[in-house]
Amino acid sequence: MLSDRPSPAAAPGPSPAPAAAPQLAPPILEARDLTKRYRLGSEEVEALRGVSLAVRPGEFVALMGPSGSGKSTLLQLLGGLDRPTSGQVFLDGAEVSRLSDAAATRLRREKTGFVFQFFNLVPLLSVAENVGLPFTIGGTDPTRGEAAERIRDVLRLVELTGRERNRPDQLSAGEQQRVALARALVTRPAILLADEPTGNLDYTTGTEILDSLWRTCVERGQTIVLVTHDSKAAAYADRVLFVRDGRIVDEIELGRRADHSAAPLIARLAQLGL
Ligand SMILES: Nc1ncnc2c1ncn2[C@@H]1O[C@H](COP(=O)(O)OP(=O)(O)OP(=O)(O)O)[C@@H](O)[C@H]1O
Ligand SMILES: [Mg+2]
């Protein structure tokens, strides 16, 4: 269960200078010409119509687009939660779309962490037990050894140290989402996939989650793909891909910016008529 992926040491000091994602590294995640058709009775829905993309290690990419444009479908294919109708997904060197169901499940557990709009915490478990669930499911005791150390470490990252014994109903919505984020990160996945993680939160609480994602990216070199409607959220990313009608129709390179101002993104979207 525990992967031996090296964890870059946290940068010293409270506000590390944002390092840009390496430009020349081969992609850690790649999609080639993905299509996805859903059958609904006699109707067919073409959710994706040929999507290709590449994400570099350590990069923070946002997927924006109107409702129904195919963002969640794309994220599910990228994370191996579902299979494309055609096309290929490569995750950390392995072609996910070719694996058996069992191998795809294993790869997904080892290489991906997911965060969704609804936190999906287990109500009767404590914060530490919820975060330790991936270990428990994998047959590792989360209260001992390296698993316990990783839980402490990731709770520090999302600023929930001291809340280990709380149950989810004893936390605010933003804290609950940070628990979900910690659970997604505790296995040190190659890639973190987040689908509208701030969609259920007010502005201030949403900002806390985005700040946690940002810290993960800058301090740990975590690769992130974030689906969002919200240009303020997308403005945290290095690069924004715009999805419409099942295709990527535009790409906006923002670069790594510590101020997260949405103004340049909003200006570009307006220019492009998006
Ligand atoms: N399981 C499914 N069965 C049938 N159609 C589906 C299924 N999932 C998604 N769709 C359809 O595929 C299209 C893309 O859906 P998707 O959920 O990917 O959009 P989205 O961009 O995530 O939208 P939103 O912003 O509202 O979450 C939509 O037309 C949707 O109705
Ligand atoms: Mg969606």
PDB file of C-alpha atoms and ligand atoms in Angstrom:
ATOM      1  CA  MET A   1       0.000   0.000   0.000  1.00  0.00           C
ATOM      2  CA  LEU A   2       2.717   2.466   0.939  1.00  0.00           C
ATOM      3  CA  SER A   3       4.421   3.618  -2.233  1.00  0.00           C
ATOM      4  CA  ASP A   4       8.057   4.539  -2.107  1.00  0.00           C
ATOM      5  CA  ARG A   5       7.569   7.734  -4.078  1.00  0.00           C
ATOM      6  CA  PRO A   6      10.046  10.229  -2.637  1.00  0.00           C
ATOM      7  CA  SER A   7       8.376  13.154  -0.929  1.00  0.00           C
ATOM      8  CA  PRO A   8      10.059  16.464  -1.646  1.00  0.00           C
ATOM      9  CA  ALA A   9      10.852  18.082   1.693  1.00  0.00           C
ATOM     10  CA  ALA A  10       8.651  21.004   2.651  1.00  0.00           C
ATOM     11  CA  ALA A  11      10.285  24.284   1.753  1.00  0.00           C
ATOM     12  CA  PRO A  12      11.550  26.228   4.771  1.00  0.00           C
ATOM     13  CA  GLY A  13       9.716  29.275   6.054  1.00  0.00           C
ATOM     14  CA  PRO A  14       6.017  30.130   5.986  1.00  0.00           C
ATOM     15  CA  SER A  15       5.743  31.433   2.410  1.00  0.00           C
ATOM     16  CA  PRO A  16       8.017  29.548   0.000  1.00  0.00           C
ATOM     17  CA  ALA A  17       8.727  31.179  -3.327  1.00  0.00           C
ATOM     18  CA  PRO A  18       6.534  29.474  -5.901  1.00  0.00           C
ATOM     19  CA  ALA A  19       8.645  27.253  -8.119  1.00  0.00           C
ATOM     20  CA  ALA A  20       7.430  26.749 -11.656  1.00  0.00           C
ATOM     21  CA  ALA A  21       6.602  23.211 -12.765  1.00  0.00           C
ATOM     22  CA  PRO A  22       9.465  21.659 -14.724  1.00  0.00           C
ATOM     23  CA  GLN A  23       8.987  22.391 -18.420  1.00  0.00           C
ATOM     24  CA  LEU A  24      10.924  19.549 -19.984  1.00  0.00           C
ATOM     25  CA  ALA A  25       9.864  16.542 -17.940  1.00  0.00           C
ATOM     26  CA  PRO A  26       7.762  13.981 -19.834  1.00  0.00           C
ATOM     27  CA  PRO A  27       4.054  14.185 -18.969  1.00  0.00           C
ATOM     28  CA  ILE A  28       2.901  12.355 -15.858  1.00  0.00           C
ATOM     29  CA  LEU A  29      -0.630  12.231 -17.274  1.00  0.00           C
ATOM     30  CA  GLU A  30      -1.573  12.121 -20.919  1.00  0.00           C
ATOM     31  CA  ALA A  31      -4.806  11.687 -22.835  1.00  0.00           C
ATOM     32  CA  ARG A  32      -4.874  10.905 -26.552  1.00  0.00           C
ATOM     33  CA  ASP A  33      -7.978  11.500 -28.600  1.00  0.00           C
ATOM     34  CA  LEU A  34     -10.459  10.459 -25.914  1.00  0.00           C
ATOM     35  CA  THR A  35     -14.070   9.979 -26.813  1.00  0.00           C
ATOM     36  CA  LYS A  36     -16.882   8.954 -24.514  1.00  0.00           C
ATOM     37  CA  ARG A  37     -20.414   8.082 -25.552  1.00  0.00           C
ATOM     38  CA  TYR A  38     -23.072   7.312 -22.983  1.00  0.00           C
ATOM     39  CA  ARG A  39     -26.115   5.297 -23.975  1.00  0.00           C
ATOM     40  CA  LEU A  40     -29.346   6.403 -22.349  1.00  0.00           C
ATOM     41  CA  GLY A  41     -32.039   3.986 -23.560  1.00  0.00           C
ATOM     42  CA  SER A  42     -32.117   4.521 -27.322  1.00  0.00           C
ATOM     43  CA  GLU A  43     -30.334   7.890 -27.053  1.00  0.00           C
ATOM     44  CA  GLU A  44     -26.602   8.365 -27.289  1.00  0.00           C
ATOM     45  CA  VAL A  45     -24.833  11.256 -25.586  1.00  0.00           C
ATOM     46  CA  GLU A  46     -21.417  12.228 -26.906  1.00  0.00           C
ATOM     47  CA  ALA A  47     -19.813  13.520 -23.739  1.00  0.00           C
ATOM     48  CA  LEU A  48     -16.257  13.729 -25.150  1.00  0.00           C
ATOM     49  CA  ARG A  49     -15.435  14.176 -28.827  1.00  0.00           C
ATOM     50  CA  GLY A  50     -11.671  13.755 -29.081  1.00  0.00           C
ATOM     51  CA  VAL A  51      -9.729  15.211 -26.166  1.00  0.00           C
ATOM     52  CA  SER A  52      -5.943  15.179 -25.993  1.00  0.00           C
ATOM     53  CA  LEU A  53      -3.926  16.751 -23.203  1.00  0.00           C
ATOM     54  CA  ALA A  54      -0.669  16.344 -21.321  1.00  0.00           C
ATOM     55  CA  VAL A  55       0.074  17.332 -17.733  1.00  0.00           C
ATOM     56  CA  ARG A  56       3.676  17.743 -16.572  1.00  0.00           C
ATOM     57  CA  PRO A  57       4.826  16.523 -13.147  1.00  0.00           C
ATOM     58  CA  GLY A  58       4.158  19.171 -10.522  1.00  0.00           C
ATOM     59  CA  GLU A  59       1.832  21.138 -12.777  1.00  0.00           C
ATOM     60  CA  PHE A  60      -1.481  22.565 -11.532  1.00  0.00           C
ATOM     61  CA  VAL A  61      -4.039  22.443 -14.351  1.00  0.00           C
ATOM     62  CA  ALA A  62      -7.647  23.654 -14.198  1.00  0.00           C
ATOM     63  CA  LEU A  63     -10.462  22.443 -16.455  1.00  0.00           C
ATOM     64  CA  MET A  64     -13.193  25.041 -16.924  1.00  0.00           C
ATOM     65  CA  GLY A  65     -16.326  24.967 -19.004  1.00  0.00           C
ATOM     66  CA  PRO A  66     -20.098  25.216 -18.943  1.00  0.00           C
ATOM     67  CA  SER A  67     -22.355  22.658 -17.292  1.00  0.00           C
ATOM     68  CA  GLY A  68     -22.601  19.478 -19.363  1.00  0.00           C
ATOM     69  CA  SER A  69     -19.468  20.241 -21.398  1.00  0.00           C
ATOM     70  CA  GLY A  70     -17.750  17.008 -20.282  1.00  0.00           C
ATOM     71  CA  LYS A  71     -15.412  18.111 -17.477  1.00  0.00           C
ATOM     72  CA  SER A  72     -16.384  15.431 -14.950  1.00  0.00           C
ATOM     73  CA  THR A  73     -16.414  12.764 -17.649  1.00  0.00           C
ATOM     74  CA  LEU A  74     -12.889  13.759 -18.635  1.00  0.00           C
ATOM     75  CA  LEU A  75     -11.675  13.738 -15.019  1.00  0.00           C
ATOM     76  CA  GLN A  76     -13.147  10.261 -14.493  1.00  0.00           C
ATOM     77  CA  LEU A  77     -11.358   8.926 -17.558  1.00  0.00           C
ATOM     78  CA  LEU A  78      -8.089  10.585 -16.518  1.00  0.00           C
ATOM     79  CA  GLY A  79      -8.321   8.944 -13.089  1.00  0.00           C
ATOM     80  CA  GLY A  80      -9.338   5.523 -14.410  1.00  0.00           C
ATOM     81  CA  LEU A  81     -12.775   5.653 -12.741  1.00  0.00           C
ATOM     82  CA  ASP A  82     -14.343   4.925 -16.120  1.00  0.00           C
ATOM     83  CA  ARG A  83     -13.157   3.799 -19.540  1.00  0.00           C
ATOM     84  CA  PRO A  84     -13.173   5.827 -22.750  1.00  0.00           C
ATOM     85  CA  THR A  85     -15.191   4.714 -25.759  1.00  0.00           C
ATOM     86  CA  SER A  86     -11.984   5.253 -27.734  1.00  0.00           C
ATOM     87  CA  GLY A  87      -8.594   6.824 -27.126  1.00  0.00           C
ATOM     88  CA  GLN A  88      -5.916   6.294 -24.517  1.00  0.00           C
ATOM     89  CA  VAL A  89      -4.940   7.527 -21.051  1.00  0.00           C
ATOM     90  CA  PHE A  90      -1.366   7.203 -19.773  1.00  0.00           C
ATOM     91  CA  LEU A  91      -0.776   7.711 -16.067  1.00  0.00           C
ATOM     92  CA  ASP A  92       2.782   7.747 -14.752  1.00  0.00           C
ATOM     93  CA  GLY A  93       3.933   5.580 -17.654  1.00  0.00           C
ATOM     94  CA  ALA A  94       1.088   3.031 -17.628  1.00  0.00           C
ATOM     95  CA  GLU A  95      -1.724   2.924 -20.155  1.00  0.00           C
ATOM     96  CA  VAL A  96      -4.770   2.907 -17.867  1.00  0.00           C
ATOM     97  CA  SER A  97      -7.249   2.286 -20.640  1.00  0.00           C
ATOM     98  CA  ARG A  98      -5.588  -1.068 -21.461  1.00  0.00           C
ATOM     99  CA  LEU A  99      -5.486  -2.572 -17.987  1.00  0.00           C
ATOM    100  CA  SER A 100      -7.863  -5.193 -16.645  1.00  0.00           C
ATOM    101  CA  ASP A 101     -10.442  -3.889 -14.171  1.00  0.00           C
ATOM    102  CA  ALA A 102      -8.429  -5.259 -11.239  1.00  0.00           C
ATOM    103  CA  ALA A 103      -5.157  -3.723 -12.444  1.00  0.00           C
ATOM    104  CA  ALA A 104      -6.882  -0.402 -13.192  1.00  0.00           C
ATOM    105  CA  THR A 105      -8.315  -0.355  -9.664  1.00  0.00           C
ATOM    106  CA  ARG A 106      -4.879  -1.026  -8.201  1.00  0.00           C
ATOM    107  CA  LEU A 107      -3.279   1.682 -10.323  1.00  0.00           C
ATOM    108  CA  ARG A 108      -6.008   4.132  -9.356  1.00  0.00           C
ATOM    109  CA  ARG A 109      -5.504   3.411  -5.643  1.00  0.00           C
ATOM    110  CA  GLU A 110      -1.753   3.810  -5.904  1.00  0.00           C
ATOM    111  CA  LYS A 111      -1.469   6.732  -8.293  1.00  0.00           C
ATOM    112  CA  THR A 112      -4.532   8.925  -7.927  1.00  0.00           C
ATOM    113  CA  GLY A 113      -6.302  10.843  -5.184  1.00  0.00           C
ATOM    114  CA  PHE A 114      -9.831  12.152  -5.777  1.00  0.00           C
ATOM    115  CA  VAL A 115     -11.711  15.008  -4.126  1.00  0.00           C
ATOM    116  CA  PHE A 116     -15.351  15.704  -5.002  1.00  0.00           C
ATOM    117  CA  GLN A 117     -17.903  18.410  -4.327  1.00  0.00           C
ATOM    118  CA  PHE A 118     -19.485  16.358  -1.527  1.00  0.00           C
ATOM    119  CA  PHE A 119     -16.957  15.348   1.042  1.00  0.00           C
ATOM    120  CA  ASN A 120     -17.918  11.646   1.329  1.00  0.00           C
ATOM    121  CA  LEU A 121     -16.549  11.270   4.839  1.00  0.00           C
ATOM    122  CA  VAL A 122     -17.596   8.351   7.031  1.00  0.00           C
ATOM    123  CA  PRO A 123     -19.708  10.015   9.768  1.00  0.00           C
ATOM    124  CA  LEU A 124     -18.859   7.592  12.578  1.00  0.00           C
ATOM    125  CA  LEU A 125     -15.106   7.730  12.052  1.00  0.00           C
ATOM    126  CA  SER A 126     -12.789  10.365  13.491  1.00  0.00           C
ATOM    127  CA  VAL A 127     -10.769  12.733  11.329  1.00  0.00           C
ATOM    128  CA  ALA A 128      -7.652  10.552  11.676  1.00  0.00           C
ATOM    129  CA  GLU A 129      -9.633   7.393  10.889  1.00  0.00           C
ATOM    130  CA  ASN A 130     -11.195   8.991   7.800  1.00  0.00           C
ATOM    131  CA  VAL A 131      -7.796  10.142   6.545  1.00  0.00           C
ATOM    132  CA  GLY A 132      -6.357   6.678   7.282  1.00  0.00           C
ATOM    133  CA  LEU A 133      -9.079   4.844   5.332  1.00  0.00           C
ATOM    134  CA  PRO A 134      -6.908   4.194   2.244  1.00  0.00           C
ATOM    135  CA  PHE A 135      -4.453   2.394   4.545  1.00  0.00           C
ATOM    136  CA  THR A 136      -7.200   0.474   6.344  1.00  0.00           C
ATOM    137  CA  ILE A 137      -8.664  -0.620   2.990  1.00  0.00           C
ATOM    138  CA  GLY A 138      -5.200  -1.675   1.832  1.00  0.00           C
ATOM    139  CA  GLY A 139      -4.677  -3.792   4.970  1.00  0.00           C
ATOM    140  CA  THR A 140      -2.182  -1.457   6.723  1.00  0.00           C
ATOM    141  CA  ASP A 141      -2.774  -0.387  10.328  1.00  0.00           C
ATOM    142  CA  PRO A 142      -3.128   3.414  10.133  1.00  0.00           C
ATOM    143  CA  THR A 143      -2.305   3.933  13.801  1.00  0.00           C
ATOM    144  CA  ARG A 144       1.293   2.724  13.554  1.00  0.00           C
ATOM    145  CA  GLY A 145       4.577   3.359  11.827  1.00  0.00           C
ATOM    146  CA  GLU A 146       4.849   5.176   8.531  1.00  0.00           C
ATOM    147  CA  ALA A 147       1.082   5.236   7.929  1.00  0.00           C
ATOM    148  CA  ALA A 148       0.561   7.108  11.216  1.00  0.00           C
ATOM    149  CA  GLU A 149       3.382   9.505  10.346  1.00  0.00           C
ATOM    150  CA  ARG A 150       1.851  10.204   6.933  1.00  0.00           C
ATOM    151  CA  ILE A 151      -1.531  10.929   8.504  1.00  0.00           C
ATOM    152  CA  ARG A 152       0.085  13.401  10.920  1.00  0.00           C
ATOM    153  CA  ASP A 153       2.019  14.977   8.053  1.00  0.00           C
ATOM    154  CA  VAL A 154      -0.975  15.442   5.768  1.00  0.00           C
ATOM    155  CA  LEU A 155      -3.142  16.811   8.595  1.00  0.00           C
ATOM    156  CA  ARG A 156      -0.415  19.372   9.199  1.00  0.00           C
ATOM    157  CA  LEU A 157      -0.487  20.273   5.508  1.00  0.00           C
ATOM    158  CA  VAL A 158      -4.253  20.961   5.560  1.00  0.00           C
ATOM    159  CA  GLU A 159      -3.937  22.698   8.938  1.00  0.00           C
ATOM    160  CA  LEU A 160      -6.047  20.258  10.939  1.00  0.00           C
ATOM    161  CA  THR A 161      -3.489  19.270  13.559  1.00  0.00           C
ATOM    162  CA  GLY A 162      -5.320  18.988  16.875  1.00  0.00           C
ATOM    163  CA  ARG A 163      -8.620  17.916  15.278  1.00  0.00           C
ATOM    164  CA  GLU A 164      -7.642  14.238  14.814  1.00  0.00           C
ATOM    165  CA  ARG A 165     -10.291  12.921  17.200  1.00  0.00           C
ATOM    166  CA  ASN A 166     -13.217  15.031  15.984  1.00  0.00           C
ATOM    167  CA  ARG A 167     -16.010  13.390  14.017  1.00  0.00           C
ATOM    168  CA  PRO A 168     -17.031  15.046  10.727  1.00  0.00           C
ATOM    169  CA  ASP A 169     -20.202  16.546  12.284  1.00  0.00           C
ATOM    170  CA  GLN A 170     -17.952  18.377  14.754  1.00  0.00           C
ATOM    171  CA  LEU A 171     -16.201  20.226  11.925  1.00  0.00           C
ATOM    172  CA  SER A 172     -17.126  23.119   9.637  1.00  0.00           C
ATOM    173  CA  ALA A 173     -17.807  22.406   5.959  1.00  0.00           C
ATOM    174  CA  GLY A 174     -14.403  23.755   4.973  1.00  0.00           C
ATOM    175  CA  GLU A 175     -12.679  21.599   7.584  1.00  0.00           C
ATOM    176  CA  GLN A 176     -14.588  18.548   6.338  1.00  0.00           C
ATOM    177  CA  GLN A 177     -13.410  19.203   2.803  1.00  0.00           C
ATOM    178  CA  ARG A 178      -9.846  19.551   4.083  1.00  0.00           C
ATOM    179  CA  VAL A 179     -10.224  16.104   5.685  1.00  0.00           C
ATOM    180  CA  ALA A 180     -11.331  14.770   2.294  1.00  0.00           C
ATOM    181  CA  LEU A 181      -8.305  16.436   0.712  1.00  0.00           C
ATOM    182  CA  ALA A 182      -5.986  14.932   3.346  1.00  0.00           C
ATOM    183  CA  ARG A 183      -7.468  11.490   2.679  1.00  0.00           C
ATOM    184  CA  ALA A 184      -6.828  11.936  -1.053  1.00  0.00           C
ATOM    185  CA  LEU A 185      -3.211  12.957  -0.408  1.00  0.00           C
ATOM    186  CA  VAL A 186      -2.216  10.510   2.307  1.00  0.00           C
ATOM    187  CA  THR A 187      -1.089   7.810  -0.141  1.00  0.00           C
ATOM    188  CA  ARG A 188       1.101  10.407  -1.925  1.00  0.00           C
ATOM    189  CA  PRO A 189      -0.620   9.919  -5.267  1.00  0.00           C
ATOM    190  CA  ALA A 190       1.165  10.837  -8.487  1.00  0.00           C
ATOM    191  CA  ILE A 191      -1.826  12.995  -9.348  1.00  0.00           C
ATOM    192  CA  LEU A 192      -4.623  14.684  -7.427  1.00  0.00           C
ATOM    193  CA  LEU A 193      -7.929  15.017  -9.276  1.00  0.00           C
ATOM    194  CA  ALA A 194     -10.494  17.413  -7.822  1.00  0.00           C
ATOM    195  CA  ASP A 195     -14.023  17.873  -9.205  1.00  0.00           C
ATOM    196  CA  GLU A 196     -15.591  21.151  -8.016  1.00  0.00           C
ATOM    197  CA  PRO A 197     -14.069  20.794  -4.525  1.00  0.00           C
ATOM    198  CA  THR A 198     -15.267  24.295  -3.625  1.00  0.00           C
ATOM    199  CA  GLY A 199     -18.694  23.911  -5.274  1.00  0.00           C
ATOM    200  CA  ASN A 200     -20.434  23.318  -1.971  1.00  0.00           C
ATOM    201  CA  LEU A 201     -18.641  26.005   0.007  1.00  0.00           C
ATOM    202  CA  ASP A 202     -18.979  29.727   0.517  1.00  0.00           C
ATOM    203  CA  TYR A 203     -16.300  32.061  -0.805  1.00  0.00           C
ATOM    204  CA  THR A 204     -14.076  32.225   2.294  1.00  0.00           C
ATOM    205  CA  THR A 205     -14.237  28.496   2.944  1.00  0.00           C
ATOM    206  CA  GLY A 206     -13.606  27.774  -0.733  1.00  0.00           C
ATOM    207  CA  THR A 207     -10.512  29.929  -0.551  1.00  0.00           C
ATOM    208  CA  GLU A 208      -9.195  27.803   2.340  1.00  0.00           C
ATOM    209  CA  ILE A 209      -9.435  24.698   0.152  1.00  0.00           C
ATOM    210  CA  LEU A 210      -7.760  26.425  -2.781  1.00  0.00           C
ATOM    211  CA  ASP A 211      -4.986  27.626  -0.476  1.00  0.00           C
ATOM    212  CA  SER A 212      -4.508  24.028   0.727  1.00  0.00           C
ATOM    213  CA  LEU A 213      -4.333  22.810  -2.886  1.00  0.00           C
ATOM    214  CA  TRP A 214      -1.839  25.544  -3.666  1.00  0.00           C
ATOM    215  CA  ARG A 215       0.361  24.627  -0.684  1.00  0.00           C
ATOM    216  CA  THR A 216       0.280  20.992  -1.755  1.00  0.00           C
ATOM    217  CA  CYS A 217       1.422  21.970  -5.212  1.00  0.00           C
ATOM    218  CA  VAL A 218       4.147  24.406  -4.152  1.00  0.00           C
ATOM    219  CA  GLU A 219       5.489  22.628  -1.042  1.00  0.00           C
ATOM    220  CA  ARG A 220       5.131  19.024  -2.208  1.00  0.00           C
ATOM    221  CA  GLY A 221       5.337  19.276  -5.980  1.00  0.00           C
ATOM    222  CA  GLN A 222       1.891  17.661  -6.198  1.00  0.00           C
ATOM    223  CA  THR A 223       0.436  17.415  -9.704  1.00  0.00           C
ATOM    224  CA  ILE A 224      -3.177  18.637  -9.650  1.00  0.00           C
ATOM    225  CA  VAL A 225      -6.072  18.632 -12.114  1.00  0.00           C
ATOM    226  CA  LEU A 226      -8.925  20.788 -10.817  1.00  0.00           C
ATOM    227  CA  VAL A 227     -12.380  20.950 -12.416  1.00  0.00           C
ATOM    228  CA  THR A 228     -14.197  24.188 -11.663  1.00  0.00           C
ATOM    229  CA  HIS A 229     -16.831  26.610 -12.973  1.00  0.00           C
ATOM    230  CA  ASP A 230     -15.246  29.399 -11.029  1.00  0.00           C
ATOM    231  CA  SER A 231     -12.574  31.594 -12.605  1.00  0.00           C
ATOM    232  CA  LYS A 232     -11.368  32.604  -9.121  1.00  0.00           C
ATOM    233  CA  ALA A 233     -10.590  28.945  -8.423  1.00  0.00           C
ATOM    234  CA  ALA A 234      -9.109  28.313 -11.863  1.00  0.00           C
ATOM    235  CA  ALA A 235      -6.824  31.324 -11.347  1.00  0.00           C
ATOM    236  CA  TYR A 236      -4.790  29.274  -8.834  1.00  0.00           C
ATOM    237  CA  ALA A 237      -3.676  26.987 -11.672  1.00  0.00           C
ATOM    238  CA  ASP A 238      -0.587  27.247 -13.871  1.00  0.00           C
ATOM    239  CA  ARG A 239      -2.694  26.553 -16.935  1.00  0.00           C
ATOM    240  CA  VAL A 240      -6.414  26.558 -17.687  1.00  0.00           C
ATOM    241  CA  LEU A 241      -8.006  24.309 -20.301  1.00  0.00           C
ATOM    242  CA  PHE A 242     -11.437  25.349 -21.468  1.00  0.00           C
ATOM    243  CA  VAL A 243     -13.877  22.524 -22.310  1.00  0.00           C
ATOM    244  CA  ARG A 244     -16.942  23.033 -24.488  1.00  0.00           C
ATOM    245  CA  ASP A 245     -19.190  20.421 -26.115  1.00  0.00           C
ATOM    246  CA  GLY A 246     -16.796  17.590 -25.310  1.00  0.00           C
ATOM    247  CA  ARG A 247     -13.702  19.278 -26.701  1.00  0.00           C
ATOM    248  CA  ILE A 248     -10.866  21.391 -25.362  1.00  0.00           C
ATOM    249  CA  VAL A 249     -11.435  24.637 -27.198  1.00  0.00           C
ATOM    250  CA  ASP A 250      -8.820  26.857 -25.563  1.00  0.00           C
ATOM    251  CA  GLU A 251      -5.806  26.810 -23.339  1.00  0.00           C
ATOM    252  CA  ILE A 252      -4.646  29.713 -21.197  1.00  0.00           C
ATOM    253  CA  GLU A 253      -1.147  29.630 -19.704  1.00  0.00           C
ATOM    254  CA  LEU A 254      -1.174  31.678 -16.506  1.00  0.00           C
ATOM    255  CA  GLY A 255       2.156  30.567 -15.086  1.00  0.00           C
ATOM    256  CA  ARG A 256       2.809  30.170 -11.385  1.00  0.00           C
ATOM    257  CA  ARG A 257       1.614  33.233  -9.532  1.00  0.00           C
ATOM    258  CA  ALA A 258       1.468  33.567  -5.775  1.00  0.00           C
ATOM    259  CA  ASP A 259      -1.228  36.274  -5.861  1.00  0.00           C
ATOM    260  CA  HIS A 260      -3.908  34.076  -7.599  1.00  0.00           C
ATOM    261  CA  SER A 261      -5.519  37.155  -9.128  1.00  0.00           C
ATOM    262  CA  ALA A 262      -8.341  36.104 -11.465  1.00  0.00           C
ATOM    263  CA  ALA A 263      -8.115  39.329 -13.503  1.00  0.00           C
ATOM    264  CA  PRO A 264      -5.772  38.009 -16.271  1.00  0.00           C
ATOM    265  CA  LEU A 265      -7.880  34.864 -16.706  1.00  0.00           C
ATOM    266  CA  ILE A 266     -11.168  36.795 -16.790  1.00  0.00           C
ATOM    267  CA  ALA A 267      -9.671  39.199 -19.332  1.00  0.00           C
ATOM    268  CA  ARG A 268      -8.514  36.325 -21.568  1.00  0.00           C
ATOM    269  CA  LEU A 269     -11.859  34.524 -21.307  1.00  0.00           C
ATOM    270  CA  ALA A 270     -13.642  37.743 -22.284  1.00  0.00           C
ATOM    271  CA  GLN A 271     -11.260  38.210 -25.228  1.00  0.00           C
ATOM    272  CA  LEU A 272     -11.987  34.663 -26.397  1.00  0.00           C
ATOM    273  CA  GLY A 273     -15.726  35.151 -25.898  1.00  0.00           C
ATOM    274  CA  LEU A 274     -15.857  32.317 -23.329  1.00  0.00           C
TER     275      LEU A 274
HETATM  276  N1  LIG B   1     -23.521   8.314 -16.673  1.00  0.00           N
HETATM  277  C1  LIG B   1     -24.025   9.056 -17.665  1.00  0.00           C
HETATM  278  N2  LIG B   1     -24.975   8.571 -18.482  1.00  0.00           N
HETATM  279  C2  LIG B   1     -25.462   9.310 -19.489  1.00  0.00           C
HETATM  280  N3  LIG B   1     -25.056  10.565 -19.785  1.00  0.00           N
HETATM  281  C3  LIG B   1     -24.125  11.101 -18.998  1.00  0.00           C
HETATM  282  C4  LIG B   1     -23.562  10.389 -17.897  1.00  0.00           C
HETATM  283  N4  LIG B   1     -22.631  11.192 -17.305  1.00  0.00           N
HETATM  284  C5  LIG B   1     -22.619  12.342 -18.000  1.00  0.00           C
HETATM  285  N5  LIG B   1     -23.519  12.293 -19.014  1.00  0.00           N
HETATM  286  C6  LIG B   1     -23.751  13.345 -20.016  1.00  0.00           C
HETATM  287  O1  LIG B   1     -22.501  13.671 -20.599  1.00  0.00           O
HETATM  288  C7  LIG B   1     -22.389  15.083 -20.793  1.00  0.00           C
HETATM  289  C8  LIG B   1     -21.174  15.591 -20.029  1.00  0.00           C
HETATM  290  O2  LIG B   1     -21.422  15.452 -18.636  1.00  0.00           O
HETATM  291  P1  LIG B   1     -20.371  15.873 -17.505  1.00  0.00           P
HETATM  292  O3  LIG B   1     -20.935  15.406 -16.215  1.00  0.00           O
HETATM  293  O4  LIG B   1     -19.046  15.369 -17.886  1.00  0.00           O
HETATM  294  O5  LIG B   1     -20.407  17.463 -17.615  1.00  0.00           O
HETATM  295  P2  LIG B   1     -19.740  18.570 -16.681  1.00  0.00           P
HETATM  296  O6  LIG B   1     -18.984  19.464 -17.581  1.00  0.00           O
HETATM  297  O7  LIG B   1     -19.028  17.911 -15.570  1.00  0.00           O
HETATM  298  O8  LIG B   1     -21.009  19.349 -16.136  1.00  0.00           O
HETATM  299  P3  LIG B   1     -21.232  20.066 -14.693  1.00  0.00           P
HETATM  300  O9  LIG B   1     -20.460  21.349 -14.770  1.00  0.00           O
HETATM  301  O10 LIG B   1     -22.711  20.315 -14.656  1.00  0.00           O
HETATM  302  O11 LIG B   1     -20.766  19.149 -13.631  1.00  0.00           O
HETATM  303  C9  LIG B   1     -23.711  15.682 -20.339  1.00  0.00           C
HETATM  304  O12 LIG B   1     -24.533  15.816 -21.461  1.00  0.00           O
HETATM  305  C10 LIG B   1     -24.254  14.627 -19.396  1.00  0.00           C
HETATM  306  O13 LIG B   1     -25.652  14.677 -19.361  1.00  0.00           O
HETATM  307 MG    MG B   2     -19.274  17.909 -13.490  1.00  0.00          MG
END
